[in-house]
Coordinates of C-alpha atoms and ligand atoms in Angstrom, one line a residue:
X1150 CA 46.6 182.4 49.3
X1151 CA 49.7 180.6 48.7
X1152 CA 50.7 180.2 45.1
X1153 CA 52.4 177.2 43.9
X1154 CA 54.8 175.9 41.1
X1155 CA 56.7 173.4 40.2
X1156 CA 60.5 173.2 40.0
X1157 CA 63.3 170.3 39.7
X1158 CA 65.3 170.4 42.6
X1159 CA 68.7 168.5 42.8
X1160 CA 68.5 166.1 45.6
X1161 CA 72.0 166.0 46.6
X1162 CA 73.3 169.8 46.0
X1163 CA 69.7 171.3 46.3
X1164 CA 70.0 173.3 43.3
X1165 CA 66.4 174.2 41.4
X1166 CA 66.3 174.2 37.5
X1167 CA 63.2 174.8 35.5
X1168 CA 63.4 172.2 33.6
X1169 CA 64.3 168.5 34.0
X1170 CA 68.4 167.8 33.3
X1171 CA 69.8 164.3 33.5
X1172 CA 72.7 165.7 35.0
X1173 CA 72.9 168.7 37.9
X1174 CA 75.1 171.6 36.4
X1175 CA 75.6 172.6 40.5
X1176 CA 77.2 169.1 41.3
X1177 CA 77.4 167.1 38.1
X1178 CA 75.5 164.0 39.8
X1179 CA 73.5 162.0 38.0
X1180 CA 69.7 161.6 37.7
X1181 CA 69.3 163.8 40.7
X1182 CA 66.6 166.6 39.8
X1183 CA 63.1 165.4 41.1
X1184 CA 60.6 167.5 40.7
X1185 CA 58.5 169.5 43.3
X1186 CA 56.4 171.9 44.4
X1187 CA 57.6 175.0 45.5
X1188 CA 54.9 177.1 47.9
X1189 CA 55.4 180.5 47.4
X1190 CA 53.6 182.5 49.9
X1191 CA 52.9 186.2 50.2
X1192 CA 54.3 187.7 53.3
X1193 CA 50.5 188.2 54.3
X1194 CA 49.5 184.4 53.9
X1195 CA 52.7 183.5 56.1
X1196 CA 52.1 186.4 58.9
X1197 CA 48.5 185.0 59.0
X1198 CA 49.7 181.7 60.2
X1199 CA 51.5 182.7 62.7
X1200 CA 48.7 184.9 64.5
X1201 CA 46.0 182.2 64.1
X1202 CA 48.0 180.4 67.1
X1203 CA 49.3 177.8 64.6
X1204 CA 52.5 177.9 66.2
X1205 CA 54.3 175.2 68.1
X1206 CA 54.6 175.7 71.3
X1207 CA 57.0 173.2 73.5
X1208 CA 55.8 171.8 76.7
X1209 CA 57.2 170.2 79.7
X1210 CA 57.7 166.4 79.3
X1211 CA 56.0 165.9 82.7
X1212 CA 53.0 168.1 81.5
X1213 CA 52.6 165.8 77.9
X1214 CA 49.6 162.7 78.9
X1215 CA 51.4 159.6 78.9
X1216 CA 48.6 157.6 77.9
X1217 CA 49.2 155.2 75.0
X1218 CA 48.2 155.9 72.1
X1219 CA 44.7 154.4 72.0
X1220 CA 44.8 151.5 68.8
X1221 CA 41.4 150.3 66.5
X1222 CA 41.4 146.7 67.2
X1223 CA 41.8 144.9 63.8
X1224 CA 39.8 141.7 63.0
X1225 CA 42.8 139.9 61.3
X1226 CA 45.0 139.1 64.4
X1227 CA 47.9 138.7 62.4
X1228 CA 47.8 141.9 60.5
X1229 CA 47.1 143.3 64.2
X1230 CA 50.5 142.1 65.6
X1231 CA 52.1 143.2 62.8
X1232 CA 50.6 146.6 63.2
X1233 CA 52.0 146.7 67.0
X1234 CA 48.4 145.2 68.1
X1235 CA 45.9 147.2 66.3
X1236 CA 45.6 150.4 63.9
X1237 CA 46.8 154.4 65.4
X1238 CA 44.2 156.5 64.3
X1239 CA 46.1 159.5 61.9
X1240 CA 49.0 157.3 61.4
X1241 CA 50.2 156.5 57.6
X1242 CA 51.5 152.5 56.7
X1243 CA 52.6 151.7 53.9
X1244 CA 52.2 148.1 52.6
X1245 CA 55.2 147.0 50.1
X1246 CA 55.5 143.7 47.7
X1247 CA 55.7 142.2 44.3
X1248 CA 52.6 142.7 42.2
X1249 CA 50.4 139.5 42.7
X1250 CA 51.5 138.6 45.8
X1251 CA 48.5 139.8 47.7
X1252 CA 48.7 143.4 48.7
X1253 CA 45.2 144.5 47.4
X1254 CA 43.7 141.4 48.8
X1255 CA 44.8 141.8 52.3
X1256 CA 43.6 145.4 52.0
X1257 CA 40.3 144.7 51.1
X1258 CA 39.8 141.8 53.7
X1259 CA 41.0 144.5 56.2
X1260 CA 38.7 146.9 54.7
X1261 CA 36.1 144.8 54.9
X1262 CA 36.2 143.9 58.2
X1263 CA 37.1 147.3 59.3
X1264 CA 33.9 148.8 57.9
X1265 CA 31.7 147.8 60.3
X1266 CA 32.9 150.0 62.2
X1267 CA 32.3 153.4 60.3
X1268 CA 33.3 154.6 56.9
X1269 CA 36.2 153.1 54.8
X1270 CA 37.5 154.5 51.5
X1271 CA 39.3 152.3 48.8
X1272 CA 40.5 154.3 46.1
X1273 CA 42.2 151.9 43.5
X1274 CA 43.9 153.1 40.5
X1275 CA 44.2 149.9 39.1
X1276 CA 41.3 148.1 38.7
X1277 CA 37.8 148.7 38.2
X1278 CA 34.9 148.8 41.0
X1279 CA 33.4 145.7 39.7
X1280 CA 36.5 143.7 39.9
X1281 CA 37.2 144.9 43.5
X1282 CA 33.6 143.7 43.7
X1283 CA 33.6 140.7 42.0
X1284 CA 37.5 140.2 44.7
X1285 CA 35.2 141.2 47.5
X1286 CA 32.4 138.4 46.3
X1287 CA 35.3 136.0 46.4
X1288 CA 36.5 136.6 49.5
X1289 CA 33.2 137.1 51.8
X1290 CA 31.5 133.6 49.9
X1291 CA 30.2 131.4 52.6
X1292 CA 32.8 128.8 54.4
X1293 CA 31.7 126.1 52.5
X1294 CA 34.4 126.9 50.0
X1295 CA 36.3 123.1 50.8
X1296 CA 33.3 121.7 49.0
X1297 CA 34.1 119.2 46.0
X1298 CA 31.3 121.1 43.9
X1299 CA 32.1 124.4 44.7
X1300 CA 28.3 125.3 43.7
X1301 CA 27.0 128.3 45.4
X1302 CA 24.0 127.6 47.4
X1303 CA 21.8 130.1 46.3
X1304 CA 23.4 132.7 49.2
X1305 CA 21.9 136.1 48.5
X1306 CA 24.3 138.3 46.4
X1307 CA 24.6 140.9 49.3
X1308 CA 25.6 138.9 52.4
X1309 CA 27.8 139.8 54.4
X1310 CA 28.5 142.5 52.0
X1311 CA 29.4 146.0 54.8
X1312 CA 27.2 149.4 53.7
X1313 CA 30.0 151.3 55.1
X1314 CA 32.7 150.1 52.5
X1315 CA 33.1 152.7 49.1
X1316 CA 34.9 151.6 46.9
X1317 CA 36.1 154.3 43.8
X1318 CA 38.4 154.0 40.9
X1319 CA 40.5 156.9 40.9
X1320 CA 43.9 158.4 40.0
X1321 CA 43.6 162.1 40.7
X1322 CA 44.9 163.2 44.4
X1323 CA 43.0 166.4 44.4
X1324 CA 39.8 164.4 43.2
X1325 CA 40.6 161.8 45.9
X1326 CA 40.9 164.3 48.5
X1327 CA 37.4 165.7 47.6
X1328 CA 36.0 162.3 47.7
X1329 CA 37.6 161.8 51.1
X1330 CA 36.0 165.4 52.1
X1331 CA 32.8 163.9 51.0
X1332 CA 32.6 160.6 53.2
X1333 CA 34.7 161.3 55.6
X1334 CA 36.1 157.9 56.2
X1335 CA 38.3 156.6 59.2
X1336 CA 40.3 154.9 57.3
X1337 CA 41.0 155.1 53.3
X1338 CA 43.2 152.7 51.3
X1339 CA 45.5 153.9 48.3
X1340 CA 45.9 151.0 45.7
X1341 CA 48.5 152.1 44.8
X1342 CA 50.9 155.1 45.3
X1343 CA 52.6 154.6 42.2
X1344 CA 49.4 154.9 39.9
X1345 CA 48.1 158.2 41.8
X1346 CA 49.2 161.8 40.7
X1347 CA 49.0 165.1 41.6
X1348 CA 48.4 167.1 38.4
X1349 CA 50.4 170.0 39.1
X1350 CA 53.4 168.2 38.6
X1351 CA 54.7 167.2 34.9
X1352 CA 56.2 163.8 36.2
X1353 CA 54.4 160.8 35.6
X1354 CA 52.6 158.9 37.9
X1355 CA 55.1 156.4 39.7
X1356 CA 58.0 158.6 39.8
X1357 CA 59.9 159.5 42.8
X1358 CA 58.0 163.2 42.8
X1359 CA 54.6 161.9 42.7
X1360 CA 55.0 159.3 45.3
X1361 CA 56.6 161.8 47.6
X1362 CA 54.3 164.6 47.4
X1363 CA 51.2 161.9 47.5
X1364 CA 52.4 160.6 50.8
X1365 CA 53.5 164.1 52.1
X1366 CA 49.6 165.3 51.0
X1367 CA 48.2 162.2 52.6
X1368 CA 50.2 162.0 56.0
X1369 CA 49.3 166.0 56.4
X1370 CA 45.4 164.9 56.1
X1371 CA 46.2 162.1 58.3
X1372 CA 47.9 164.0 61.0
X1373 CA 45.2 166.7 61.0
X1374 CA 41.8 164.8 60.9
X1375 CA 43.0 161.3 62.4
X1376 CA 42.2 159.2 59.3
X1377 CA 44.4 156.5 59.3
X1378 CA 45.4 155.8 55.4
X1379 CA 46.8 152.6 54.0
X1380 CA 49.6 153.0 51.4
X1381 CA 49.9 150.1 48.6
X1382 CA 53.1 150.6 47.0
X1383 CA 54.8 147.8 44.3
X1384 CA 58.4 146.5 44.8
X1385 CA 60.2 148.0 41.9
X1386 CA 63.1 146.0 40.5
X1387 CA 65.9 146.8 42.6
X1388 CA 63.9 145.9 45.7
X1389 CA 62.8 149.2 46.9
X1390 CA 59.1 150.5 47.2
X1391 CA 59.0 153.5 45.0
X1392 CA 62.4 154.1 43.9
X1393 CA 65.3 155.3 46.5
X1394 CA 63.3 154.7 49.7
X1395 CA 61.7 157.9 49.0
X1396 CA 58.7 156.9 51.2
X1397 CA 60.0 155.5 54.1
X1398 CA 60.8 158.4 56.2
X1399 CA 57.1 159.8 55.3
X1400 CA 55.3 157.4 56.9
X1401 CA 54.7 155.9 60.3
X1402 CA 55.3 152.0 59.3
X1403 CA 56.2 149.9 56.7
X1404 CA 55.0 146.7 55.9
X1405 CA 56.0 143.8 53.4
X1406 CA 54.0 141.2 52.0
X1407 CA 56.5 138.9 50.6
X1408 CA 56.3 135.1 49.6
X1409 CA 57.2 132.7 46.6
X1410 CA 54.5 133.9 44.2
X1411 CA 54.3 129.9 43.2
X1412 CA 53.9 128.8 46.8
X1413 CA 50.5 129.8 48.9
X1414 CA 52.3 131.0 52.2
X1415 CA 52.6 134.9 52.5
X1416 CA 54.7 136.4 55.4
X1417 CA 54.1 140.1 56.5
X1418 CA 57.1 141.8 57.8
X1419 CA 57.9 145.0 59.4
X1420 CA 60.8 147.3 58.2
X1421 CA 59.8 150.3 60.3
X1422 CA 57.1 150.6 63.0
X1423 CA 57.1 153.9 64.9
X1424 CA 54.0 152.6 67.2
X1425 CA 55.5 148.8 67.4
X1426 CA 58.0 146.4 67.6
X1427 CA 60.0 145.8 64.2
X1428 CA 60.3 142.3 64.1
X1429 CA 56.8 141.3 64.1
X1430 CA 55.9 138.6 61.3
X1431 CA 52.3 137.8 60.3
X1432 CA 51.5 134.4 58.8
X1433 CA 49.3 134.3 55.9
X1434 CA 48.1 131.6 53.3
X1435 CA 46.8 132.3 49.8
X1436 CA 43.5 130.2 49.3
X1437 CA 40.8 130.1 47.0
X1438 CA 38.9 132.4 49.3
X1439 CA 41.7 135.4 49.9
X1440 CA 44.2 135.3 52.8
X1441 CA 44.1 133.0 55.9
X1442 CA 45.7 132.9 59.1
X1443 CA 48.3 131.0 59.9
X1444 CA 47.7 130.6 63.6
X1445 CA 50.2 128.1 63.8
X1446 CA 52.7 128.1 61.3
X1447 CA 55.6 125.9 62.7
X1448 CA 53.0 123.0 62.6
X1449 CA 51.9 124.2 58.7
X1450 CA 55.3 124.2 57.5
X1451 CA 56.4 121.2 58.8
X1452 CA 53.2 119.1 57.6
X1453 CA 54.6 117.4 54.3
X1454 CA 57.8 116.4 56.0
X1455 CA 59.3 113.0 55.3
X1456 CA 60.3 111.3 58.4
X1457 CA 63.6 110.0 58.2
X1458 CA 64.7 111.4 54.8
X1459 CA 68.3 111.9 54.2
X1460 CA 68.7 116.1 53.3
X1461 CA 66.7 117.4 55.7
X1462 CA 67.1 119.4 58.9
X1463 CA 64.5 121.0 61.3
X1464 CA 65.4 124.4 62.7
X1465 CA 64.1 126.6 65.1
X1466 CA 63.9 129.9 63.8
X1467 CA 62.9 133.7 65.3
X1468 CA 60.6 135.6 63.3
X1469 CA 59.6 138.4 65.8
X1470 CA 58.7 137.6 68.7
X1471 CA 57.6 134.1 67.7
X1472 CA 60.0 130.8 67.2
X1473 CA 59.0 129.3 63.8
X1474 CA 60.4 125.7 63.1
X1475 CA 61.0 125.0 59.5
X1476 CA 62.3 122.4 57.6
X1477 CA 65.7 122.8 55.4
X1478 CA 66.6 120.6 52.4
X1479 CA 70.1 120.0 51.4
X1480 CA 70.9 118.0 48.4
X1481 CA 74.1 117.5 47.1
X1482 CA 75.2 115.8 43.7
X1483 CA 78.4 115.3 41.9
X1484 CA 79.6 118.1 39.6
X1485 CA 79.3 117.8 36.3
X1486 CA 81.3 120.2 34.6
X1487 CA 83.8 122.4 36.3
X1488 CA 83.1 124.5 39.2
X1489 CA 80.4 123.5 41.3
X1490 CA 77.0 125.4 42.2
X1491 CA 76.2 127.0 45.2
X1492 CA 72.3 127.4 45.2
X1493 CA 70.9 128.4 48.2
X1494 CA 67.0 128.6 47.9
X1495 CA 66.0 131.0 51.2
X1496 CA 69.4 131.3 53.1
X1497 CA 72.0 133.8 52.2
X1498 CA 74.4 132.5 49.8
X1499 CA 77.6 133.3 51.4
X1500 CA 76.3 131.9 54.5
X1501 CA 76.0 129.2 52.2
X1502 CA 79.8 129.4 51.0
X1503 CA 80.7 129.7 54.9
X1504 CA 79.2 126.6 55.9
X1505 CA 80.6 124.8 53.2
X1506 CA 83.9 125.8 53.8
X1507 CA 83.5 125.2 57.4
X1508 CA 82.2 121.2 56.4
X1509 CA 84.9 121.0 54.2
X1510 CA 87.7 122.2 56.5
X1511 CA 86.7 121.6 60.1
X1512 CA 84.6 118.4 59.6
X1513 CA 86.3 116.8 57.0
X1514 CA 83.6 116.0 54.2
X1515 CA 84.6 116.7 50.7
X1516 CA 82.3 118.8 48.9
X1517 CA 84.9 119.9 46.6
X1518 CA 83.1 118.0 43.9
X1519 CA 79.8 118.1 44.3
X1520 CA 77.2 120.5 43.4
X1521 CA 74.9 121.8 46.8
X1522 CA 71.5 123.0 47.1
X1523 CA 69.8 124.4 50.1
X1524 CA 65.9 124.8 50.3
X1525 CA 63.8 126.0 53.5
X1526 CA 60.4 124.9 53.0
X1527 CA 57.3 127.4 52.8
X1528 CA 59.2 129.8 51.0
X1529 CA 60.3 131.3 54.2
X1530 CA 63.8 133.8 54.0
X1531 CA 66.1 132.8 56.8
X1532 CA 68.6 135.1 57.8
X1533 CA 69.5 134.1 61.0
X1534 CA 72.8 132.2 62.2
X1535 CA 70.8 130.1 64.2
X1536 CA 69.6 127.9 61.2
X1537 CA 73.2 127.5 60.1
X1538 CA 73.5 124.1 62.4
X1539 CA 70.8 122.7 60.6
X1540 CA 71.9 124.0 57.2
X1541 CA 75.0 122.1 57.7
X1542 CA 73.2 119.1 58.7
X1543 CA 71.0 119.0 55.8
X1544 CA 74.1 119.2 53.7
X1545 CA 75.7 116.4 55.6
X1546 CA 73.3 114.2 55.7
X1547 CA 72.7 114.5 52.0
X1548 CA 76.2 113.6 51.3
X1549 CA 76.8 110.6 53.6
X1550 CA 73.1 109.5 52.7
X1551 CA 72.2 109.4 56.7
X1552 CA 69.1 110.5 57.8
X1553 CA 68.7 113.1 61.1
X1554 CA 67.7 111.1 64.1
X1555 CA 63.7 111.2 64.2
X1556 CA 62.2 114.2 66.5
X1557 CA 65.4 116.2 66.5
X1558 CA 65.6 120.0 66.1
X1559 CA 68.9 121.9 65.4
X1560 CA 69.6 125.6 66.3
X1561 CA 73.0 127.1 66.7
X1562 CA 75.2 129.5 64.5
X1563 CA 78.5 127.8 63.1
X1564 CA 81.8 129.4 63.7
X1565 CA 85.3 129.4 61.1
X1566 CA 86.7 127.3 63.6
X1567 CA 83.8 125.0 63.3
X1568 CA 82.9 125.7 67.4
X1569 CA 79.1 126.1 67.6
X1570 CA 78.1 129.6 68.9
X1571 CA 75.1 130.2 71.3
X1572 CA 72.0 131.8 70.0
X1573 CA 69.6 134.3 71.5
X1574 CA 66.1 132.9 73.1
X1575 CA 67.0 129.4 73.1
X1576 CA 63.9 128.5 75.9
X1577 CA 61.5 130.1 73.4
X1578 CA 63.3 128.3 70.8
X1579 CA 62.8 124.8 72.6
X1580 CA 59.3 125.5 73.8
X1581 CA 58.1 125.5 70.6
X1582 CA 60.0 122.3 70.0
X1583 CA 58.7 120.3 72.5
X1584 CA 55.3 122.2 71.8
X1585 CA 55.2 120.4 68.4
X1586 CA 56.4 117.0 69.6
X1587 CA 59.8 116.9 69.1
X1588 CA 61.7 115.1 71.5
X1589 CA 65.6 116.0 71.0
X1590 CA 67.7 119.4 70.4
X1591 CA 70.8 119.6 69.0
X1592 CA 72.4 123.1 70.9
X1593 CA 75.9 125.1 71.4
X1594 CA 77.2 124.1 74.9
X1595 CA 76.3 126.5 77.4
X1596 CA 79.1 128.1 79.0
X1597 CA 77.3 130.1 81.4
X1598 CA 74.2 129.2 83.6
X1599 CA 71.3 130.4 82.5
X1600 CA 67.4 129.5 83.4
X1601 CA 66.8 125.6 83.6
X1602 CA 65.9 123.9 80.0
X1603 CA 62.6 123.3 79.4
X1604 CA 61.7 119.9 80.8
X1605 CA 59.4 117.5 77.9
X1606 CA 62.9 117.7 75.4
X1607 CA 66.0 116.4 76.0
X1608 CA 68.7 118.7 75.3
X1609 CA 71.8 117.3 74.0
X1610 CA 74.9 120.5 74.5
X1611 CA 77.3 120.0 71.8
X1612 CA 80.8 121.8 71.4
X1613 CA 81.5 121.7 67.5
X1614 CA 79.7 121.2 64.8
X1615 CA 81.7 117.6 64.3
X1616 CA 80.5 116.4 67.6
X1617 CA 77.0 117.7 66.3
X1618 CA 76.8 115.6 63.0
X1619 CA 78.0 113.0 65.6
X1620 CA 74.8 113.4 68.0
X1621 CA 72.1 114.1 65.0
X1622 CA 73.0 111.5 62.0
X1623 CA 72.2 108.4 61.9
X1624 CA 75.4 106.4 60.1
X1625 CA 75.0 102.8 59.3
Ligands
TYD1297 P1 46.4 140.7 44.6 O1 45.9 141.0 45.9 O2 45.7 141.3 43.4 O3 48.0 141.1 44.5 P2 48.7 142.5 44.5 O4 47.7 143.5 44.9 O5 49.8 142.4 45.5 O6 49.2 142.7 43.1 O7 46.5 139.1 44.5 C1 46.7 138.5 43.3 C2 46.8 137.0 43.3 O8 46.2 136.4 44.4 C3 46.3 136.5 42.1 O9 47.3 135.8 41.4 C4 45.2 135.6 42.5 C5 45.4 135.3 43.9 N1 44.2 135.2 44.7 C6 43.9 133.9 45.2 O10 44.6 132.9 45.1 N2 42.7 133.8 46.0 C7 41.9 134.8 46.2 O11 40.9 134.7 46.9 C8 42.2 136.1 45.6 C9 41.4 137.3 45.9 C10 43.4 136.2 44.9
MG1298 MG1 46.9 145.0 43.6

């Protein structure tokens, strides 16, 4: 039997300590001892291993089945896409985001739905069973939710309510692994990494230690018996799940629920996918009743837009796979004292700075004076240059007070020399467009041919982004 300890190992020099140091005496960095556990194994345990045919043993790429991996179809479409169109059975995905944004919910809506289909374990080590209850409740009450009343029509208590969903309150990872023993689920849900602990370690729950060796534990289970496992992990305060990405490499995908916490829609983004594409974004709104679906989100964002308002701009936006067309807000008003602001509300700021300078030098408008905000609608993070044509049109036509021609999208990245640049997946880009009605794009010249433009919007080529505030505003 293999006998364990525990140990503080430097994570940059790889020195061991018994005790925890703020500083290495091997290399002198900094906060780099993190505790873990040290397997020491008799030379009978480790000779065992070998003759139980636990070895590797490498084959010929020709012999390995290239089948794809076979995938659990997921209920919630959007979640599916993200996941690379369905669950891998034994893989590990971690879901990151701020607390309160909607991490447990989504879990339990999956779980929910998933359960019908055999066993699911959610172990929560932050709330109670009756509040995941009472969240469960919420979420599975009959559609008649829009009702003005909102009085429950006397629906019995269990509807709807899946036999195969168990639900415990638990901290303890060698408890957790007995319970999983016990059920034998297909699929288990951690709520959250940072609250569950292994207790042969000294660290406390939530530090980088913990979280490691919980995910290592997990992903081993995973890969051996085919469970898949859902990781919840918080966003700590320098934007990283779990301190210094310390989970990343251990599991198969990564997933971020992200969203203005004062604004219902919730986007689900993939960092890393090793069974699907990365740039896959699911569409979410937070309602009374848990997370919805944003089938069509273009069409959601754009639906409390004032026609022919000065300060705004419609781009055309890839998130994945998908164009997105979202509407961005510039406002611009005198300086009051000294320097003026910069606030950009969902664009980078020195993307901001850039197309400033570029209106200021290249166009012409004075902006020297004036304080500038830029909002995209829905909460969405843009960080593409292809909104920066309509970011500087938003700006512009706040300034000269001229609305954007009616039924006009903008898409193209803004050079120094103020030259419009050409953007990937432009016919995507304008399909969506004319999809939603729009009848006129704004776009860089093409230089080269490609495929034909798509044929129910008129597509107006423009060289620089003067000749583009030409085309799009409307100056009396
Ligand atoms: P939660 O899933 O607990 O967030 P996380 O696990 O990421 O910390 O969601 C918390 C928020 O969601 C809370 O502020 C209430 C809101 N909410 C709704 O608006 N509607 C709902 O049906 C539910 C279940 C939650
Ligand atoms: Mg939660």
């Amino acid at each position: 039997m293999a006998k364990t300890y525990s140990q503080y190992v430097c994570q940059q020099c790889g020195r061991r300590s018994a005790a925890q140091m703020g500083r290495c005496p091997g290399c002198g960095e900094w906060n780099s001892l993190v505790e873990e556990i040290i397997e020491k194994k008799t030379s009978a345990a480790s000779h065992a291993t070998h003759s139980a045919g636990l070895r590797s043993t490498p084959r010929r790429l020709s012999e390995i089945s290239n089948e794809v991996e076979e995938r659990i179809p997921v209920p919630i479409e959007e979640f599916a896409r993200v996941l690379g169109g369905g669950i891998v059975p034994g893989s590990v995905v971690l879901i990151g985001g701020d607390p309160g944004i909607g991490k447990s919910t989504l879990l339990l809506q999956t779980t929910l739905a998933m359960a019908e289909r055999g066993p699911v374990l959610y172990i929560s080590g932050e709330e109670s069973e009756r509040q995941i209850k009472m969240r469960a409740m919420r979420v599975l009450s009959p559609a008649a939710a829009p009702s003005p009343a909102g009085a429950k029509d006397g629906a019995g208590e269990s509807d709807g309510v899946p036999e195969n969903l168990y639900l415990v309150t638990e901290t303890n990872l060698d408890v957790i692994l007995e319970h999983i023993q016990e059920i034998k689920p297909d699929l288990i849900v951690v709520d959250s990494v940072q609250t569950t602990y292994l207790p042969q370690l000294e660290s406390s729950a939530g530090s980088v230690s913990q979280v490691r060796e919980t995910a290592s534990r997990l992903r081993e289970l995973a890969k051996t018996s085919g469970l898949t496992v859902f990781l919840i992990g918080h966003v700590t305060k320098d934007g990283t799940i779990a301190g210094p990405r310390v989970l990343e490499h251990i599991v198969d995908a990564v997933l971020y629920l992200e969203g203005d916490r004062f604004q219902t829609y919730r986007l689900l983004r993939t960092v890393k996918n090793r069974y699907g594409a990365t740039s896959e974004v699911g569409v979410f709104e937070m309602r009374e009743r848990g997370l919805v679906e944003i089938r069509n989100p273009s069409e959601a964002f754009l639906a409390e837009r004032m026609i022919n308002a000065p300060g705004s701009a419609i781009a055309v936006t890839m998130e994945g796979t998908r164009p997105l067309l979202v509407e961005i807000q510039g406002l611009t008003s005198p300086t009051s004292f000294g320097n003026p602001r910069r606030t950009p509300n969902g664009i980078d700021f020195n993307r901001l700075l850039l197309t400033t300078a570029v209106l200021t030098r290249r166009v012409g408008i004075r902006l020297a004076e004036q304080d500038i905000f830029v909002n995209v609608i829905g909460g969405l993070k843009i960080n593409e240059p292809a909104a920066d044509l309509a970011v500087a049109t938003a700006i512009a036509s706040s300034v000269k007070d001229a609305p954007v021609r009616a039924d006009t999208v903008l898409i193209g990245e803004v050079g120094l020399s103020g030259e419009l640049r050409m953007v990937g997946q432009m016919p995507a880009r304008l399909r969506e467009a004319e999809k939603l009605g729009f009848k006129n794009a704004i776009v860089p010249r093409r230089l080269r041919k490609g495929e034909p433009w798509p044929k129910g919007i008129q597509v107006i080529e423009v060289r620089s982004l003067r000749e583009a505030l030409k085309a799009a505003l409307i100056e009396t």
